[in-house]
Each structure stands twice: as C-alpha cells, then as structure tokens.
Coordinates of C-alpha atoms in Angstrom, one line a residue:
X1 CA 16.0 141.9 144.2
X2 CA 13.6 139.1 144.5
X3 CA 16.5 136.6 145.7
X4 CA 17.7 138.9 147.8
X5 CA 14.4 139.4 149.6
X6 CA 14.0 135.9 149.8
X7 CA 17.2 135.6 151.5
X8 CA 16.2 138.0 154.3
X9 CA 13.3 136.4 154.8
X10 CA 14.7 133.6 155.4
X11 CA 17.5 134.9 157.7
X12 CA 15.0 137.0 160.2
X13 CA 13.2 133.9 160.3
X14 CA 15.6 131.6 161.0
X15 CA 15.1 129.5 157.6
X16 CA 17.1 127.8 155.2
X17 CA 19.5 129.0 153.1
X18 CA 18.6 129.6 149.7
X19 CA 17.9 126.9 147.5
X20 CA 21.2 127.9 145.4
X21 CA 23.6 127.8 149.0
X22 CA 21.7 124.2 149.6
X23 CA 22.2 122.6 146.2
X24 CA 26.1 123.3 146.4
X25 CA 26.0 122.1 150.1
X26 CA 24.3 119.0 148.3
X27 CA 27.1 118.8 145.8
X28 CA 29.5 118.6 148.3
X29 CA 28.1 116.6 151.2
X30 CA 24.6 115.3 150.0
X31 CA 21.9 116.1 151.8
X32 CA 21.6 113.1 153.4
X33 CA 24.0 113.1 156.4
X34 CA 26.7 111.1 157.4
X35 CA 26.5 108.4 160.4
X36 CA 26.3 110.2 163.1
X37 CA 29.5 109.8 165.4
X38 CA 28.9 108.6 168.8
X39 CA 28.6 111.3 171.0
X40 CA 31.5 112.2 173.0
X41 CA 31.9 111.7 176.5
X42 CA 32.3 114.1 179.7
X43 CA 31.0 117.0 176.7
X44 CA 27.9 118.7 178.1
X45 CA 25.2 119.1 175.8
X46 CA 26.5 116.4 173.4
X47 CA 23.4 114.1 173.8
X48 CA 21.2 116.8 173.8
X49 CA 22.9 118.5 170.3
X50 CA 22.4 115.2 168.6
X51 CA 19.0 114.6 169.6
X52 CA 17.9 118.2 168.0
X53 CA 20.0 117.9 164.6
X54 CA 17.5 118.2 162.0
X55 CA 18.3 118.0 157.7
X56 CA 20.2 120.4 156.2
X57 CA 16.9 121.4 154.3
X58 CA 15.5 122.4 157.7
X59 CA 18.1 124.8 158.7
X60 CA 20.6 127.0 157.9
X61 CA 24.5 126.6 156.4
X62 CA 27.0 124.8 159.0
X63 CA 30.0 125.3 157.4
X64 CA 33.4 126.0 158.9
X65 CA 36.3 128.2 157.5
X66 CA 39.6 126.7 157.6
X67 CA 42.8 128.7 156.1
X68 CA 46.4 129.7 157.8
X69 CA 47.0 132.4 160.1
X70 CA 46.8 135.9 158.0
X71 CA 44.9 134.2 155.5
X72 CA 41.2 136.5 156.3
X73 CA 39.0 133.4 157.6
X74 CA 37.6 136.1 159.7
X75 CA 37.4 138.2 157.1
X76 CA 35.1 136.4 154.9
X77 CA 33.4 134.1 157.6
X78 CA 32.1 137.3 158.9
X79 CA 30.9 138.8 155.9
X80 CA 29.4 135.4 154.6
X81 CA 27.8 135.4 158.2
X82 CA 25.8 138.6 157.8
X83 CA 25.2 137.5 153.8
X84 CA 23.2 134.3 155.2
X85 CA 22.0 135.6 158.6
X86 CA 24.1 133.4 160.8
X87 CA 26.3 133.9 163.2
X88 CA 29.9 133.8 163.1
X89 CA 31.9 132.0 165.5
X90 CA 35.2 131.8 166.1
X91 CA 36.7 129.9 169.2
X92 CA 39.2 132.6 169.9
X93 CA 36.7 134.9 170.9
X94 CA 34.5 132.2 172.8
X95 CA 37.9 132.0 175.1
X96 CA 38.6 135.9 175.3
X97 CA 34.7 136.1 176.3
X98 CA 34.9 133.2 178.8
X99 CA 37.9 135.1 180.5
X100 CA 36.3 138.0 181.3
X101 CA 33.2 136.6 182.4
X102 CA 33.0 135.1 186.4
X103 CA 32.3 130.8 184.6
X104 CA 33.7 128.6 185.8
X105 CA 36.1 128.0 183.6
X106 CA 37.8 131.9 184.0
X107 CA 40.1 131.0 186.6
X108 CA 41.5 127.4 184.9
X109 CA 41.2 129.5 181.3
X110 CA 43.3 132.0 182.9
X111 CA 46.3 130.1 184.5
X112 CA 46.7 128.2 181.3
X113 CA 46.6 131.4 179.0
X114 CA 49.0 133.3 181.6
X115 CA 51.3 129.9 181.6
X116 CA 51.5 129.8 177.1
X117 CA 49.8 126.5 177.1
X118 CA 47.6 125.1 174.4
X119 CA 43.7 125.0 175.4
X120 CA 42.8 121.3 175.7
X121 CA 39.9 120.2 173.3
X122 CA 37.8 119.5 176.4
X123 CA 37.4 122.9 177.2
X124 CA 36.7 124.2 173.2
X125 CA 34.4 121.8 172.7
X126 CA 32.5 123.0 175.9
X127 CA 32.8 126.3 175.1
X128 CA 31.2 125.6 171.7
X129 CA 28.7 123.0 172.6
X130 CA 27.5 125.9 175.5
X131 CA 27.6 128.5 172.4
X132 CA 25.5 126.4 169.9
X133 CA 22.8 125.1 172.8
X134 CA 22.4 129.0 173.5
X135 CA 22.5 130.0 170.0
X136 CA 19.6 127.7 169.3
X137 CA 17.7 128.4 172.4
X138 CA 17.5 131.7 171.1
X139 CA 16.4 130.5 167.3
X140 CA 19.7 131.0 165.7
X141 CA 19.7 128.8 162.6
X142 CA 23.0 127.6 161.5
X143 CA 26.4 129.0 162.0
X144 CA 30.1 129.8 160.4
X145 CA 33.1 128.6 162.5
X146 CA 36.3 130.2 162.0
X147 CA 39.3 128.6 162.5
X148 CA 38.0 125.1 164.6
X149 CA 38.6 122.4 163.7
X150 CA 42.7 122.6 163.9
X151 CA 43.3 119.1 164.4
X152 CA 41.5 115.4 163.5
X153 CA 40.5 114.7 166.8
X154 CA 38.7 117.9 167.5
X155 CA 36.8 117.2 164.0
X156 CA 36.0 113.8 165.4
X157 CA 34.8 115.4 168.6
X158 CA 32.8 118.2 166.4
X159 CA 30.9 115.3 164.3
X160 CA 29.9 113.7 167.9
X161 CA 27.9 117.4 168.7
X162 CA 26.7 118.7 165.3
X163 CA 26.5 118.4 161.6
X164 CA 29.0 120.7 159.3
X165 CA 27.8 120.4 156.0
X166 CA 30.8 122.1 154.3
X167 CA 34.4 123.7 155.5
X168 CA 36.1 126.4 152.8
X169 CA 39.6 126.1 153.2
X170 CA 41.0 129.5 152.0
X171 CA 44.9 129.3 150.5
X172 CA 46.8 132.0 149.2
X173 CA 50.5 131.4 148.8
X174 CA 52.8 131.9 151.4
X175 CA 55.3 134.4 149.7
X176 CA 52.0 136.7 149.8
X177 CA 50.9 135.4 153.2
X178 CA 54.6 136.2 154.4
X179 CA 54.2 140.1 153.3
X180 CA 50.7 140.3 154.4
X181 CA 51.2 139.5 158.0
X182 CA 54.7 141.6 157.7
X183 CA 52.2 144.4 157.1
X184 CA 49.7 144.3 160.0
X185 CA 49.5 146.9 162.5
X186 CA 47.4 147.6 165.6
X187 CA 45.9 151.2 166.4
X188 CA 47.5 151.3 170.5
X189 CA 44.6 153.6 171.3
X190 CA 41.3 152.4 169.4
X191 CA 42.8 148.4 169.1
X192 CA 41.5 148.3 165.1
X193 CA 43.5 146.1 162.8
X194 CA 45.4 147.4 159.7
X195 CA 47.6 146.8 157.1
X196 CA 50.1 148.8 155.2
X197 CA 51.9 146.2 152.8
X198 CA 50.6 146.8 149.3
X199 CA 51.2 143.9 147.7
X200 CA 52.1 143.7 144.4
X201 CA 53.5 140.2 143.0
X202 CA 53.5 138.8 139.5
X203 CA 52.8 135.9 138.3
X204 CA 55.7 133.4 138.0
X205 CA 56.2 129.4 137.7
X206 CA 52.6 128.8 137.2
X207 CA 51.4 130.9 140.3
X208 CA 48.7 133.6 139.0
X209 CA 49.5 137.4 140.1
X210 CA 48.1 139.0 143.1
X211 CA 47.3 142.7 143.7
X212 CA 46.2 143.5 147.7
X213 CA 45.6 147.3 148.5
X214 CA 46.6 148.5 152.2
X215 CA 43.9 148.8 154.5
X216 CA 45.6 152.2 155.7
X217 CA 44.5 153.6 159.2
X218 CA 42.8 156.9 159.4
X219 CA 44.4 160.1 160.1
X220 CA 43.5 160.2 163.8
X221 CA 44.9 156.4 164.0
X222 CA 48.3 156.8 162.2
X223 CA 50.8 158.4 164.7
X224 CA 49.1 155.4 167.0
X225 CA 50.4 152.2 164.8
X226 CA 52.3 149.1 166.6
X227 CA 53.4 146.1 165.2
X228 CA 52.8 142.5 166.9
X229 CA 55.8 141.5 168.8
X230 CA 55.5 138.0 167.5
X231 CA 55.0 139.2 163.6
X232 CA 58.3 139.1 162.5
X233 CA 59.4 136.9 159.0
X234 CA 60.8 134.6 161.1
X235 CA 58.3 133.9 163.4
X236 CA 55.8 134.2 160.8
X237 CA 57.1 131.7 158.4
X238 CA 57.6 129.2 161.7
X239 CA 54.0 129.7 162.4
X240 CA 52.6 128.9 158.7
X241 CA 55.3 125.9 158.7
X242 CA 53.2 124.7 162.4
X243 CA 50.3 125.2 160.9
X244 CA 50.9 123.5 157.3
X245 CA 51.8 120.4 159.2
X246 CA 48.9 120.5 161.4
X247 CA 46.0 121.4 158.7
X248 CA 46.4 118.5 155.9
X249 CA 45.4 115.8 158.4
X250 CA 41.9 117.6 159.0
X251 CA 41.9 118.6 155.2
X252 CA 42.1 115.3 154.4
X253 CA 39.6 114.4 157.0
X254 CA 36.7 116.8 155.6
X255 CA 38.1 115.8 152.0
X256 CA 37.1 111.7 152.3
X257 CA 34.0 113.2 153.6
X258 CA 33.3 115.0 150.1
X259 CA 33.1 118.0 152.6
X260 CA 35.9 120.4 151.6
X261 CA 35.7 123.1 149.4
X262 CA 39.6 124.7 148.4
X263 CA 39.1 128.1 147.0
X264 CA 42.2 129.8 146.5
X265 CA 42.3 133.8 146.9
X266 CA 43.3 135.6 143.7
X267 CA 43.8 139.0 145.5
X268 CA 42.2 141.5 147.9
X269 CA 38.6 141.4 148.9
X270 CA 37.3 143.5 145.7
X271 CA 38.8 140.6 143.5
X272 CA 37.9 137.7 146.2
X273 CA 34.8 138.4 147.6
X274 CA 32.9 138.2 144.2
X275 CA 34.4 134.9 143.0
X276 CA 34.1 133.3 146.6
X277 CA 30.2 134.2 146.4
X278 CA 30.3 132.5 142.9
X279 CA 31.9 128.9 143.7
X280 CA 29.2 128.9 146.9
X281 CA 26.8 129.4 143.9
X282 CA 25.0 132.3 146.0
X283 CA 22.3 133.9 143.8
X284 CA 22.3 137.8 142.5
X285 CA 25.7 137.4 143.8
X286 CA 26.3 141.6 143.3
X287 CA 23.2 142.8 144.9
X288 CA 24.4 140.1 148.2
X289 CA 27.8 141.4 148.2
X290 CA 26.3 144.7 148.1
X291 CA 24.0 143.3 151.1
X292 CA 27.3 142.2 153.1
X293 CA 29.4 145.1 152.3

C-alpha cells in the first residue's frame, strides 16, 4: 500500500511519477533531454511551452500511445492516465470538443469535417498547444496522448512545443485486429461501444495464441446494437494497410530517439493490462491495476 499511497500523493499534487515510472523513462530517453527543436512558427503558445519545460524529474510522464486503429490506445492510455493522475488526451476528442464549442476554429473545423478532408497539422497542433497551456494553468502535471503523432512532421512540430519522454506503440497482429474491429458495435440509444467477436486464435508460425472475451452489451442495450458503416473486412484491412504505411516513419522517428517502447498485446485486458504495468516497471503493479480498474 505504501507505493500506492505514494503514488496518490503525488498525482493530487501534481508531482512526479514514481521513482520506478522515472527510471524506465530514464532507460529509454535519459533524463537529460534532447536539443530542444526550434519552435515552430504561426503555433500559438510555442514560445511560451518551451520556455516553461522543466526535467522530467520535476514533472509528470509525457508519453504518447501509438498503435493501429482497433488496437485499444484508448483503452489503456485511459486507464494508465487515472493509474498516474494525468490526463488523457486524445486529438479526436480535442476536434469533436472544438466543434461544438462557438472558437474560432468551429466554423473552418466544420466545413472541412462536412467536406471528408484531413485536418491540417496547423490546426492539431493549436488545438493541443491551447489544451497543454490550459492544462498547466490549472496544475496539470504531465499528460498521455493517444493517437498524435501520425506522421514525422507532426512529431517534429510536437518536439518544437513540448517534451515526450516515451511513446508505447501497442501491436497485436492483424488477423486478430481484423476480427476485433469486425466485432464492434454501437448501442443507437446510449452511444457505448461494444464488442461481440470472442476471439479465439492459436498459435501458429511463431505467432503466440490470443484469447479476447466479448465486451457484451447489457440487456437494456442489446435489441439497440449497430455496426459502423465503414467497419467492413474490406475497409478495415484498407485502413490498417493506410495506417501501416503511415506509422513506421514516426516509429522510426521516436526509435533513433531511444524513445519507443513496442509492447505487443498477448490478449484481452485481463492478460494485457498486468504485463503492460510490468514492462513500464510500475510498482505493486496489482494493488495499481486494482487502483485503475
């Protein structure tokens, strides 16, 4: 219990992580930071963000969560967020919550979203440098990102605002991937996520077995389920191919950095969540899984 308090303390305090979270962020990135990149221009806040970076002893994790679509960056960002008392960011939402808010950026936001177009990295990187200035105005310490950086130029751009000390790429092969996203499902009334594939697959050609329970809707939810227009095999094995291509330049990035962390998922969360806390070297890793449960 003793780490576990520690941890709190540190977390409603807005201190650092624990000393076991900071030694593997040492392993990987040494605490001494990198150059810092010039800061980008026409990005408010830039100046400001690099100017207030302080040691990675003095603050909280920065790490970001990188992994293909179905994968469960949200998943365990979220959980590992709440674990460390940080918050959990993912640029997805910062657009959704900039579109129903009266910014300025609703209206452009909107017309590009309506028209299926790509968000530029000007406006994410806005988005997020106005997230992180407010986040540390009100004493958050540290952060998870989910899914950002997707590309090496919006890395660049993120080294010119802050410091990420590591990025966990999450992998899980893509026959399982396939069948996992197959499975999703969308209560039409209550909009929770689900999942009815139970997954099942042995262990072949070197590739370990995997076992994934359903996350079954309740009863009140089940005569409500719809599936994802766009989650069909084809579609879904298009979009892993796009993202394949997309991801091993910005792995590659992080990697020359001594930044990236590959932890491959052996199963569900019951059989990930435990050995995900054990390669971040998290201390009393059962009583702070029971903590983030």
């Amino acid at each position: 219990m003793a780490a576990l308090q520690r941890l709190l303390r540190a977390a409603a305090s807005g201190g650092a992580v624990t000393a076991a979270a900071r030694r593997r962020m040492g392993s990987l990135a040494a605490e001494q930071a990198p150059p810092v990149a010039p800061a980008p221009k026409g990005f408010p806040f830039a100046a400001e963000e690099r100017m207030r970076r302080r040691p990675a002893a003095e603050r909280n994790v920065q790490w970001v969560f990188l992994g293909c679509p179905g994968v469960g960056k949200g998943t365990y960002a979220s959980r590992l967020s709440r674990l460390l008392g940080v918050p959990h960011i993912a640029t997805g939402d910062l657009v959704r919550d900039e579109l129903a808010s009266t910014g300025p950026l609703a209206a452009q936001l909107a017309e590009i979203v309506n028209q299926g177009k790509l968000v530029s990295d000007e406006i994410i990187i806005n988005l997020l440098s106005k997230r992180l200035k407010k986040g540390e105005d009100q004493g958050e310490s540290g952060f998870i990102l989910d899914g950002f950086p997707r590309t090496v130029k919006q890395a660049e751009i993120l080294d010119g605002v802050t410091d990420i000390d590591m990025v966990v790429n999450l992998k899980l092969r893509e026959d399982v991937l396939v069948e996992k996203c197959l499975g999703r499902r969308i209560c039409s009334q209550c909009g929770k996520n689900f999942n009815v594939a139970c997954i099942d697959v042995k262990g072949e050609n070197g590739l370990p077995a995997i076992y994934m329970e359903p996350l079954l809707p309740p009863n009140n939810c089940m005569s409500k389920m719809i599936t994802r227009a766009d989650d069909t095999e084809e579609v879904v094995r298009n979009r892993l191919r796009i993202y394949n291509d997309m991801s091993q330049p910005v792995e590659g990035f992080y990697r020359e950095q001594g930044k990236l962390l590959e932890f491959d998922l052996p199963g569900g969360i019951p059989e990930s969540w435990p050995k995900l806390l054990h390669v971040l070297n998290l201390e009393d890793q059962e009583e702070l899984k029971l903590a983030a449960a």
